[in-house]
Coordinates of C-alpha atoms in Angstrom, one line a residue:
Chain C
X1 CA -58.8 17.6 0.6
X2 CA -57.0 14.5 -0.5
X3 CA -54.1 14.5 -2.9
X4 CA -54.8 11.2 -4.6
X5 CA -57.8 8.9 -4.5
X6 CA -57.5 5.5 -6.0
X7 CA -61.1 4.2 -6.1
X8 CA -61.9 0.7 -7.0
X9 CA -59.2 0.4 -9.6
X10 CA -59.0 -2.9 -11.4
X11 CA -56.7 -3.9 -14.2
X12 CA -57.1 -6.9 -16.4
X13 CA -54.4 -8.1 -18.8
X14 CA -56.4 -10.6 -21.0
X15 CA -57.3 -12.8 -18.2
X16 CA -54.6 -12.0 -15.8
X17 CA -56.1 -9.8 -13.0
X18 CA -53.2 -7.6 -12.0
X19 CA -55.3 -5.3 -9.8
X20 CA -58.6 -5.9 -8.2
X21 CA -60.7 -3.1 -6.8
X22 CA -57.9 -1.3 -5.1
X23 CA -58.7 1.7 -2.8
X24 CA -56.0 3.9 -1.6
X25 CA -56.0 7.5 -0.4
X26 CA -53.0 9.7 -0.1
X27 CA -53.2 12.8 2.1
X28 CA -51.3 16.0 1.2
X29 CA -47.7 16.2 2.3
X30 CA -47.5 12.7 3.6
X31 CA -45.4 9.8 2.5
X32 CA -47.4 6.7 1.6
X33 CA -45.6 3.4 1.2
X34 CA -46.8 0.7 -1.1
X35 CA -45.3 -2.7 -0.3
X36 CA -46.0 -6.3 -1.2
X37 CA -44.5 -9.4 -2.9
X38 CA -43.2 -9.2 -6.4
X39 CA -46.0 -9.5 -8.9
X40 CA -48.5 -8.1 -6.5
X41 CA -49.3 -5.2 -8.9
X42 CA -47.5 -2.3 -7.3
X43 CA -45.8 -1.1 -10.5
X44 CA -49.1 -1.8 -12.5
X45 CA -50.9 0.5 -10.0
X46 CA -48.2 3.2 -10.5
X47 CA -48.6 2.8 -14.3
X48 CA -52.4 3.2 -14.1
X49 CA -52.1 6.4 -11.9
X50 CA -49.5 8.0 -14.2
X51 CA -51.4 7.3 -17.4
X52 CA -49.1 4.6 -18.9
X53 CA -51.9 2.1 -18.6
X54 CA -55.7 2.4 -18.7
X55 CA -57.6 0.8 -15.9
X56 CA -60.2 -1.8 -16.7
X57 CA -62.5 -0.2 -14.1
X58 CA -62.3 2.4 -11.3
X59 CA -61.4 6.0 -11.0
X60 CA -58.2 7.9 -10.1
X61 CA -58.7 11.4 -8.7
X62 CA -55.9 13.9 -8.2
X63 CA -56.9 16.8 -6.0
X64 CA -60.5 15.9 -6.5
X65 CA -60.3 15.9 -10.3
X66 CA -60.6 12.7 -12.2
X67 CA -57.4 11.8 -14.2
X68 CA -58.6 8.4 -15.2
X69 CA -57.7 7.5 -18.7
X70 CA -55.5 10.6 -19.3
X71 CA -52.3 9.9 -21.3
X72 CA -48.9 9.9 -19.6
X73 CA -47.9 13.4 -20.7
X74 CA -51.3 14.8 -19.7
X75 CA -50.9 13.3 -16.2
X76 CA -47.5 14.9 -15.9
X77 CA -49.0 18.2 -16.9
X78 CA -51.4 17.9 -14.0
X79 CA -48.5 17.9 -11.5
X80 CA -47.7 14.2 -11.0
X81 CA -44.1 13.0 -11.6
X82 CA -42.6 9.5 -11.3
X83 CA -39.4 7.6 -11.2
X84 CA -39.1 4.2 -12.8
X85 CA -38.1 0.7 -11.6
X86 CA -35.3 0.3 -14.1
X87 CA -33.1 3.4 -14.2
X88 CA -34.5 5.8 -16.6
X89 CA -32.4 8.7 -17.8
X90 CA -31.5 10.2 -21.2
X91 CA -28.3 8.3 -21.7
X92 CA -26.4 10.3 -24.4
X93 CA -27.1 13.7 -22.8
X94 CA -25.2 15.3 -20.0
X95 CA -26.6 15.6 -16.5
X96 CA -27.4 19.3 -17.1
X97 CA -29.1 18.5 -20.5
X98 CA -31.1 15.7 -18.8
X99 CA -32.6 18.1 -16.3
X100 CA -33.2 20.8 -18.9
X101 CA -35.5 18.4 -20.8
X102 CA -37.6 17.9 -17.7
X103 CA -38.3 21.7 -17.7
X104 CA -40.3 21.2 -20.8
X105 CA -43.6 21.7 -19.0
X106 CA -42.4 24.8 -17.2
X107 CA -41.0 26.6 -20.2
X108 CA -43.2 28.2 -22.8
X109 CA -41.0 29.6 -25.6
X110 CA -42.2 28.6 -29.0
X111 CA -39.8 27.6 -31.7
X112 CA -40.4 30.9 -33.5
X113 CA -39.3 32.9 -30.5
X114 CA -36.2 30.8 -30.2
X115 CA -35.5 31.3 -33.9
X116 CA -35.6 35.0 -33.4
X117 CA -33.8 34.9 -30.1
X118 CA -36.2 37.3 -28.5
X119 CA -35.6 38.7 -25.0
X120 CA -38.4 36.5 -23.7
X121 CA -36.6 33.4 -24.9
X122 CA -33.3 34.4 -23.5
X123 CA -34.8 35.3 -20.1
X124 CA -36.4 31.9 -20.0
X125 CA -33.2 30.2 -20.8
X126 CA -31.5 31.9 -17.9
X127 CA -34.4 30.8 -15.7
X128 CA -34.1 27.2 -16.8
X129 CA -30.4 27.2 -16.1
X130 CA -31.0 28.6 -12.6
X131 CA -33.5 26.0 -11.8
X132 CA -31.2 23.2 -13.1
X133 CA -28.4 24.5 -11.0
X134 CA -30.6 24.6 -7.9
X135 CA -31.6 21.0 -8.4
X136 CA -28.1 19.8 -9.1
X137 CA -26.9 21.5 -5.9
X138 CA -29.7 19.9 -3.9
X139 CA -28.7 16.5 -5.2
X140 CA -25.0 17.2 -4.8
X141 CA -24.4 16.6 -8.5
X142 CA -23.0 20.0 -9.4
X143 CA -19.6 18.6 -10.2
X144 CA -21.0 16.0 -12.6
X145 CA -23.1 18.3 -14.7
X146 CA -21.2 17.9 -17.9
X147 CA -20.9 14.1 -17.6
X148 CA -23.0 12.0 -20.0
X149 CA -25.8 10.2 -18.1
X150 CA -24.7 6.8 -19.3
X151 CA -21.3 7.3 -17.8
X152 CA -22.6 8.0 -14.3
X153 CA -22.4 5.4 -11.6
X154 CA -25.6 3.5 -10.8
X155 CA -26.4 5.4 -7.6
X156 CA -25.8 8.7 -9.4
X157 CA -28.1 7.7 -12.2
X158 CA -30.8 7.1 -9.6
X159 CA -30.2 10.5 -8.2
X160 CA -30.5 12.0 -11.7
X161 CA -33.8 10.2 -12.1
X162 CA -35.1 12.0 -9.0
X163 CA -33.7 15.3 -10.2
X164 CA -35.5 14.9 -13.5
X165 CA -38.8 14.1 -11.7
X166 CA -38.4 17.1 -9.4
X167 CA -37.6 19.4 -12.3
X168 CA -41.2 19.2 -13.4
X169 CA -42.2 20.9 -10.1
X170 CA -44.7 18.2 -9.2
X171 CA -47.2 18.2 -6.4
X172 CA -47.2 14.4 -6.2
X173 CA -44.2 12.2 -6.7
X174 CA -44.4 8.5 -7.3
X175 CA -41.3 6.5 -6.8
X176 CA -40.8 3.0 -8.0
X177 CA -38.2 1.1 -5.9
X178 CA -35.8 4.0 -5.6
X179 CA -33.6 2.2 -3.1
X180 CA -33.0 -0.8 -5.3
X181 CA -29.3 -1.6 -5.4
X182 CA -28.3 1.0 -2.9
X183 CA -25.9 0.4 -0.1
X184 CA -26.8 1.4 3.5
X185 CA -25.1 4.7 3.3
X186 CA -27.0 5.6 0.1
X187 CA -30.2 4.4 1.7
X188 CA -29.8 6.8 4.5
X189 CA -29.2 9.6 2.1
X190 CA -32.2 8.7 0.1
X191 CA -34.4 8.8 3.3
X192 CA -33.0 12.3 4.1
X193 CA -33.6 13.4 0.5
X194 CA -37.2 12.3 0.5
X195 CA -37.9 13.9 3.9
X196 CA -36.5 17.1 2.5
X197 CA -38.6 16.9 -0.6
X198 CA -41.7 16.5 1.5
X199 CA -40.9 19.0 4.2
X200 CA -39.2 21.8 2.3
X201 CA -40.7 21.4 -1.2
X202 CA -44.2 20.5 0.0
X203 CA -44.4 17.5 -2.3
X204 CA -46.5 14.5 -1.5
X205 CA -44.8 11.2 -2.0
X206 CA -46.0 7.7 -2.8
X207 CA -43.2 5.2 -2.7
X208 CA -43.1 1.6 -3.8
X209 CA -40.3 -0.3 -2.1
X210 CA -39.1 -3.7 -0.9
X211 CA -36.5 -2.1 1.4
X212 CA -38.0 -2.2 4.8
X213 CA -35.5 0.2 6.4
X214 CA -36.4 2.8 3.9
X215 CA -40.1 2.2 4.2
X216 CA -40.2 2.2 7.9
X217 CA -37.9 5.2 8.2
X218 CA -40.0 7.3 5.8
X219 CA -43.6 6.5 5.6
X220 CA -46.5 8.0 7.5
X221 CA -48.8 5.3 6.2
X222 CA -48.4 2.0 4.4
X223 CA -50.6 0.0 2.1
X224 CA -49.9 -3.6 1.3
X225 CA -50.8 -5.3 -2.0
X226 CA -51.0 -9.0 -2.5
X227 CA -52.1 -10.6 -5.8
X228 CA -53.5 -7.3 -6.9
X229 CA -55.7 -6.8 -3.8
X230 CA -55.1 -4.4 -1.0
X231 CA -54.8 -6.6 2.1
X232 CA -53.8 -4.1 4.7
X233 CA -53.3 -0.4 5.4
X234 CA -52.1 1.5 8.4
X235 CA -49.2 3.1 10.2
X236 CA -45.8 1.4 10.0
X237 CA -46.3 0.1 13.6
X238 CA -49.6 -1.5 12.7
X239 CA -48.3 -3.0 9.5
X240 CA -45.2 -4.4 11.1
X241 CA -47.4 -6.3 13.6
X242 CA -50.2 -7.3 11.2
X243 CA -50.4 -11.1 11.1
X244 CA -51.5 -11.4 7.5
X245 CA -48.8 -9.1 6.2
X246 CA -46.1 -10.9 8.2
X247 CA -47.1 -14.3 6.8
X248 CA -47.6 -13.1 3.2
X249 CA -44.6 -10.9 2.9
X250 CA -42.6 -9.5 5.8
X251 CA -41.5 -12.5 7.7
X252 CA -40.6 -11.5 11.3
X253 CA -39.6 -7.9 11.1
X254 CA -37.9 -6.3 14.1
X255 CA -39.0 -2.6 14.4
X256 CA -35.7 -1.8 16.1
Chain J
X1 CA -12.5 32.2 -35.5
X2 CA -13.1 29.0 -37.4
X3 CA -16.5 30.2 -38.5
X4 CA -14.9 33.2 -40.1
X5 CA -12.4 31.0 -41.9
X6 CA -15.2 28.7 -43.1
X7 CA -17.2 31.7 -44.3
X8 CA -14.3 33.0 -46.2
X9 CA -13.7 29.6 -47.8
X10 CA -17.3 29.3 -48.7
X11 CA -17.4 32.7 -50.4
X12 CA -14.2 32.1 -52.5
X13 CA -14.7 28.4 -53.2
X14 CA -15.9 28.6 -56.8
X15 CA -12.8 30.6 -57.8
X16 CA -10.5 28.1 -56.3
X17 CA -11.8 25.5 -58.6
X18 CA -10.3 25.2 -62.1
X19 CA -13.1 24.1 -64.3
X20 CA -16.9 24.4 -64.8
X21 CA -17.5 20.8 -64.0
X22 CA -16.1 21.1 -60.6
X23 CA -18.1 24.3 -60.0
X24 CA -21.1 22.4 -61.1
X25 CA -20.5 19.7 -58.5
X26 CA -20.0 22.4 -55.9
X27 CA -23.4 23.9 -56.6
X28 CA -24.9 20.4 -56.6
X29 CA -23.3 19.7 -53.2
X30 CA -25.3 22.6 -51.7
X31 CA -28.5 20.9 -52.6
X32 CA -27.5 17.5 -51.5
X33 CA -26.2 19.0 -48.2
X34 CA -29.8 20.3 -47.5
X35 CA -31.1 16.9 -48.5
X36 CA -28.7 15.1 -46.2
X37 CA -29.6 17.5 -43.4
X38 CA -33.2 16.7 -43.9
X39 CA -32.6 13.0 -43.5
X40 CA -30.5 13.7 -40.5
X41 CA -33.6 15.1 -38.8
X42 CA -35.1 11.6 -38.9
X43 CA -32.0 9.6 -38.3
X44 CA -30.2 11.9 -35.9
X45 CA -32.9 13.8 -34.0
X46 CA -35.7 11.1 -34.0
X47 CA -33.4 8.2 -33.9
X48 CA -35.4 6.5 -36.6
X49 CA -34.7 5.4 -40.2
X50 CA -36.9 6.5 -43.1
X51 CA -36.3 4.4 -46.1
X52 CA -38.6 6.4 -48.3
X53 CA -37.2 9.9 -47.7
X54 CA -36.4 10.4 -51.3
X55 CA -40.1 10.6 -52.0
X56 CA -40.2 14.0 -50.4
X57 CA -37.3 15.1 -52.5
X58 CA -39.1 13.9 -55.6
X59 CA -42.4 15.6 -54.6
X60 CA -40.6 18.9 -54.1
X61 CA -38.8 18.6 -57.4
X62 CA -41.9 17.5 -59.4
X63 CA -44.1 20.1 -57.8
X64 CA -41.8 22.9 -58.8
X65 CA -41.4 21.3 -62.2
X66 CA -45.1 21.0 -62.9
X67 CA -45.8 24.5 -61.6
X68 CA -43.1 25.9 -63.8
X69 CA -44.4 24.1 -66.9
X70 CA -48.1 24.5 -66.5
X71 CA -48.5 27.8 -64.7
X72 CA -47.0 31.1 -65.0
X73 CA -46.4 31.7 -61.3
X74 CA -43.1 32.9 -60.0
X75 CA -40.6 30.1 -59.4
X76 CA -40.0 31.5 -55.9
X77 CA -43.6 31.0 -55.1
X78 CA -43.3 27.6 -56.7
X79 CA -40.6 26.7 -54.2
X80 CA -42.8 27.7 -51.3
X81 CA -45.7 25.6 -52.7
X82 CA -43.3 22.6 -53.3
X83 CA -42.1 22.8 -49.7
X84 CA -45.6 23.0 -48.4
X85 CA -46.6 20.1 -50.5
X86 CA -43.8 17.9 -49.3
X87 CA -44.4 19.0 -45.7
X88 CA -48.1 18.2 -46.0
X89 CA -47.4 14.8 -47.5
X90 CA -44.8 14.2 -44.8
X91 CA -47.3 15.1 -42.1
X92 CA -49.9 12.6 -43.4
X93 CA -47.3 9.8 -43.7
X94 CA -46.0 10.6 -40.2
X95 CA -49.5 10.8 -38.7
X96 CA -50.3 7.3 -39.8
X97 CA -46.9 5.6 -39.6
X98 CA -45.8 7.0 -36.3
X99 CA -49.0 6.1 -34.4
X100 CA -47.9 2.5 -34.0
X101 CA -44.6 2.0 -35.7
X102 CA -41.0 2.5 -34.8
X103 CA -37.7 1.2 -35.9
X104 CA -37.7 -1.6 -38.4
X105 CA -41.5 -1.4 -39.0
X106 CA -41.3 2.3 -39.8
X107 CA -38.4 1.7 -42.1
X108 CA -40.3 -1.0 -44.0
X109 CA -43.5 1.1 -44.3
X110 CA -41.7 4.2 -45.5
X111 CA -39.8 2.0 -48.0
X112 CA -43.0 0.6 -49.3
X113 CA -44.5 4.1 -49.7
X114 CA -41.4 5.3 -51.5
X115 CA -41.6 2.4 -53.9
X116 CA -45.3 3.0 -54.6
X117 CA -44.7 6.6 -55.3
X118 CA -41.9 5.8 -57.7
X119 CA -44.1 3.4 -59.6
X120 CA -46.8 6.0 -59.9
X121 CA -44.5 8.8 -61.1
X122 CA -42.8 6.4 -63.5
X123 CA -45.9 5.1 -65.1
X124 CA -48.2 8.1 -65.1
X125 CA -47.2 9.6 -68.5
X126 CA -49.7 12.4 -68.8
X127 CA -49.2 14.1 -65.5
X128 CA -45.5 13.4 -64.9
X129 CA -44.0 12.7 -68.2
X130 CA -43.3 9.1 -67.4
X131 CA -39.8 7.8 -67.9
X132 CA -38.8 10.9 -69.8
X133 CA -39.6 13.2 -66.9
X134 CA -40.1 16.9 -67.3
X135 CA -37.7 19.3 -69.0
X136 CA -37.6 23.0 -69.7
X137 CA -38.1 24.1 -66.1
X138 CA -37.6 27.8 -65.7
X139 CA -34.6 29.3 -63.9
X140 CA -34.8 31.3 -60.8
X141 CA -34.1 34.9 -61.2
X142 CA -34.0 38.1 -59.2
X143 CA -34.1 41.6 -60.7
X144 CA -30.7 41.9 -62.3
X145 CA -29.5 38.3 -62.1
X146 CA -30.6 35.1 -63.6
X147 CA -29.4 32.0 -61.8
X148 CA -28.3 29.9 -64.8
X149 CA -24.6 29.3 -64.4
X150 CA -22.6 27.3 -61.9
X151 CA -21.3 30.2 -59.9
X152 CA -24.6 32.0 -59.3
X153 CA -26.3 28.7 -58.6
X154 CA -23.6 27.9 -56.1
X155 CA -24.2 31.1 -54.2
X156 CA -27.9 30.7 -54.3
X157 CA -27.6 27.2 -52.9
X158 CA -25.2 28.5 -50.3
X159 CA -27.7 31.0 -49.1
X160 CA -30.4 28.3 -48.7
X161 CA -27.9 26.0 -47.0
X162 CA -26.9 28.7 -44.5
X163 CA -30.5 29.5 -43.8
X164 CA -31.2 25.8 -43.3
X165 CA -28.2 25.5 -40.9
X166 CA -29.4 28.6 -39.0
X167 CA -32.8 27.0 -38.6
X168 CA -31.4 23.8 -37.3
X169 CA -29.0 25.4 -34.9
X170 CA -31.8 27.5 -33.3
X171 CA -34.2 24.6 -33.4
X172 CA -31.9 22.3 -31.5
X173 CA -31.9 24.7 -28.6
X174 CA -35.6 25.5 -28.7
X175 CA -38.2 23.8 -26.5
X176 CA -39.3 21.7 -29.6
X177 CA -35.8 20.6 -30.5
X178 CA -35.1 19.6 -26.9
X179 CA -38.3 17.7 -26.6
X180 CA -37.7 15.6 -29.7
X181 CA -34.2 14.7 -28.5
X182 CA -35.7 13.6 -25.2
X183 CA -38.1 11.4 -27.1
X184 CA -35.2 9.8 -29.1
X185 CA -33.2 9.1 -25.9
X186 CA -36.0 7.6 -23.8
X187 CA -39.6 7.9 -25.1
X188 CA -41.2 6.7 -21.8
X189 CA -39.2 9.1 -19.7
X190 CA -40.0 11.9 -22.0
X191 CA -43.7 11.2 -21.7
X192 CA -43.4 11.1 -18.0
X193 CA -42.1 14.7 -17.9
X194 CA -45.0 15.9 -20.0
X195 CA -43.8 15.6 -23.6
X196 CA -46.4 14.3 -26.0
X197 CA -44.1 12.1 -27.9
X198 CA -46.4 11.3 -30.8
X199 CA -47.1 14.9 -31.7
X200 CA -43.4 15.8 -31.6
X201 CA -42.5 12.8 -33.7
X202 CA -45.0 13.7 -36.3
X203 CA -44.1 17.4 -36.5
X204 CA -40.4 16.6 -36.6
X205 CA -41.0 14.2 -39.5
X206 CA -42.9 16.9 -41.2
X207 CA -40.0 19.3 -40.9
X208 CA -37.7 16.6 -42.3
X209 CA -40.0 16.2 -45.3
X210 CA -40.2 19.9 -45.8
X211 CA -36.5 20.3 -46.1
X212 CA -36.2 17.4 -48.4
X213 CA -38.9 19.1 -50.5
X214 CA -36.9 22.3 -50.5
X215 CA -33.8 20.4 -51.8
X216 CA -36.0 18.8 -54.5
X217 CA -37.5 22.1 -55.6
X218 CA -34.0 23.7 -55.8
X219 CA -32.8 20.7 -57.8
X220 CA -35.5 21.2 -60.3
X221 CA -34.6 24.8 -60.9
X222 CA -30.9 24.1 -60.9
X223 CA -31.0 21.3 -63.5
X224 CA -34.1 22.4 -65.4
X225 CA -35.0 18.7 -65.8
X226 CA -36.5 16.1 -63.4
X227 CA -37.0 12.4 -64.0
X228 CA -38.7 9.7 -62.0
X229 CA -35.4 8.3 -60.8
X230 CA -35.5 10.9 -58.1
X231 CA -37.9 8.6 -56.4
X232 CA -35.8 5.6 -56.9
X233 CA -33.4 3.8 -54.4
X234 CA -30.2 5.3 -55.7
X235 CA -31.1 8.7 -54.3
X236 CA -32.2 7.1 -51.1
X237 CA -28.9 5.3 -50.8
X238 CA -27.0 8.4 -51.6
X239 CA -28.8 10.3 -48.8
X240 CA -28.2 7.5 -46.3
X241 CA -24.5 7.3 -47.2
X242 CA -24.1 11.1 -46.9
X243 CA -25.6 11.1 -43.4
X244 CA -23.9 8.0 -42.1
X245 CA -20.4 8.5 -43.6
X246 CA -20.5 12.2 -42.8
X247 CA -21.7 11.7 -39.2
X248 CA -25.4 11.4 -38.1
X249 CA -26.8 13.5 -35.4
X250 CA -24.4 16.4 -36.1
X251 CA -25.0 19.3 -38.4
X252 CA -21.5 19.3 -40.0
X253 CA -21.7 15.6 -40.7
X254 CA -24.4 15.5 -43.4
X255 CA -22.8 18.5 -45.1
X256 CA -19.4 16.9 -45.2
X257 CA -21.0 13.7 -46.3
X258 CA -22.7 15.5 -49.2
X259 CA -19.4 16.8 -50.4
X260 CA -17.7 13.4 -50.0
X261 CA -20.4 11.8 -52.0
X262 CA -20.9 14.3 -54.8
X263 CA -17.2 14.9 -55.4
X264 CA -16.1 11.4 -54.6
X265 CA -18.4 9.6 -56.9
X266 CA -18.0 12.0 -59.8
X267 CA -14.3 12.6 -59.7
X268 CA -12.9 9.1 -59.8
X269 CA -10.8 8.8 -62.9
X270 CA -11.6 5.2 -63.9
X271 CA -14.4 3.9 -66.1
X272 CA -17.9 4.2 -64.8
X273 CA -18.1 0.6 -63.7
X274 CA -14.8 0.6 -61.9
X275 CA -15.6 3.9 -60.3
X276 CA -18.5 2.5 -58.5
X277 CA -16.6 -0.4 -57.1
X278 CA -13.7 1.9 -56.0
X279 CA -16.1 4.3 -54.5
X280 CA -17.7 1.5 -52.5
X281 CA -14.3 0.5 -51.2
X282 CA -13.5 4.1 -50.3
X283 CA -16.7 4.4 -48.3
X284 CA -16.1 1.2 -46.6
X285 CA -12.6 2.4 -45.6
X286 CA -14.0 5.7 -44.3
X287 CA -16.7 4.1 -42.2
X288 CA -14.2 1.6 -40.7
X289 CA -11.8 4.4 -39.9
X290 CA -14.5 6.6 -38.5
X291 CA -17.6 4.7 -37.4
X292 CA -19.2 7.8 -36.0
X293 CA -18.8 9.6 -39.2
X294 CA -16.1 11.7 -40.9
X295 CA -17.1 15.0 -39.3
X296 CA -16.9 13.8 -35.6
X297 CA -13.7 12.1 -36.4
X298 CA -12.1 15.2 -37.9
X299 CA -13.4 17.3 -35.0
X300 CA -11.8 15.0 -32.4
X301 CA -8.6 15.0 -34.4
X302 CA -8.6 18.8 -34.6
X303 CA -9.2 19.0 -30.8
X304 CA -6.3 16.6 -30.1
X305 CA -4.0 18.6 -32.3
X306 CA -4.9 21.9 -30.7
X307 CA -4.4 20.5 -27.2
X308 CA -1.1 18.9 -28.2
X309 CA 0.1 22.2 -29.7
X310 CA -0.9 24.3 -26.6
X311 CA 0.8 21.7 -24.4
X312 CA 3.9 22.0 -26.3
X313 CA 3.8 25.8 -25.9
X314 CA 3.5 25.4 -22.2
X315 CA 6.5 23.1 -21.9
X316 CA 8.7 25.7 -23.5

């Protein structure tokens, strides 16, 4: 069974064809990379899959079930999480409070129960705090948990974004240029983190990136978009040697 | 410890004041505190501005007034109906306005609605009494006590205010309260973690309208008269001033703002015209001194004094 099926997805913005009949499949527990020049439709594709945009035609299937046309919060409910291209956090809340918001889907206490402070509510609060602590430990952010998100350094905000996405306990994680603006050290740690997410948490990852070191170091399979059309797909080795991809995007890439 | 002190102050407050007029203002402050807290829901928790919020206040007041005059039902039940009415109206307004509008557009639309409602209430003589309003509204009473003097009205208002505060404190920490703050901070991100931002915005707006309606309903029974000016800009401005000068987004801020406004405006010793100018200058000074609001400012001040005091003890 496949985790994600993107079948014949097209997206038109009043005459601008951002995506044209794109077909991509993602297998469970793998890392799929999506690369291509700027403007090739990568983020648009992500937006269509996660419900922020409606496709003009085509179907998106998650674990065999169609999720085409579902709204963003409904897609999240199905078990798909994402990070954004421009750092997206809750700026005036602390790190801990940020992650708590992401537990929304996984907590069920109604307002009435919280008004009455029932045992069920308090147990759930303890559970939420436990989960948040685990995530903060995983991302080495324990020390920063009372810091306001907008006061964090850029790299840490990026980490917080990932923590927020993970807090929803997704089965599929879509990442939009997570390595943007990272130095080589941070990139290495990102690669290690994503590998951990896939291997230990059993999450499938689809990652949009320009950073070739991260892509080549991480992906089991790569798809290449150019002007909204999928122009190549294959293993990192195949893609690195694909003539069309090299001329359109990569330049000469040394798979050292 | 500070809560105990505050509770003590709240209970003995009326006796610390030296005339009826001051006690009257104290009772009124309770109602305006609830009203300011209701606007704070929109401004602080939703991060939006509703320029027509006074219409929910007016609806609550007039509903209670009309029920009192035309029917024989208990005024307590009247309060419930008034709150439900204001909430229902708020729900409809929110449902339509929040579908597509935020920020400036939302402010304009709500302003327009408020203005329309004002005109309707002002001109519709038969139903609402037109410019003269409605008088002779019944008092609230419980077996053994009629709430018709400043002291009893103050305590009644205090009970409602404490209940309101309790609701907001718990609501902030509930799943609902957390979700709406997430929407305020970053709507797109909130949606991506499964929060249906539209529904939460509409429901929160409804809650805000409900509490404004509660304040209005209490107002009607406290003063026994209502007039159409409850729907007019002055009350809107009063609310906004209370929330912003007091400190938006906090719970203590709107309450403090309500006190500053009620006592400040009415206790200035000059003639009415000069009072308003002076009050304006005072508000300006306050907001320049404490842009985040009086309450956050005082809170930071208090924390600094406490740390300085404890540090002094350590040095010795």
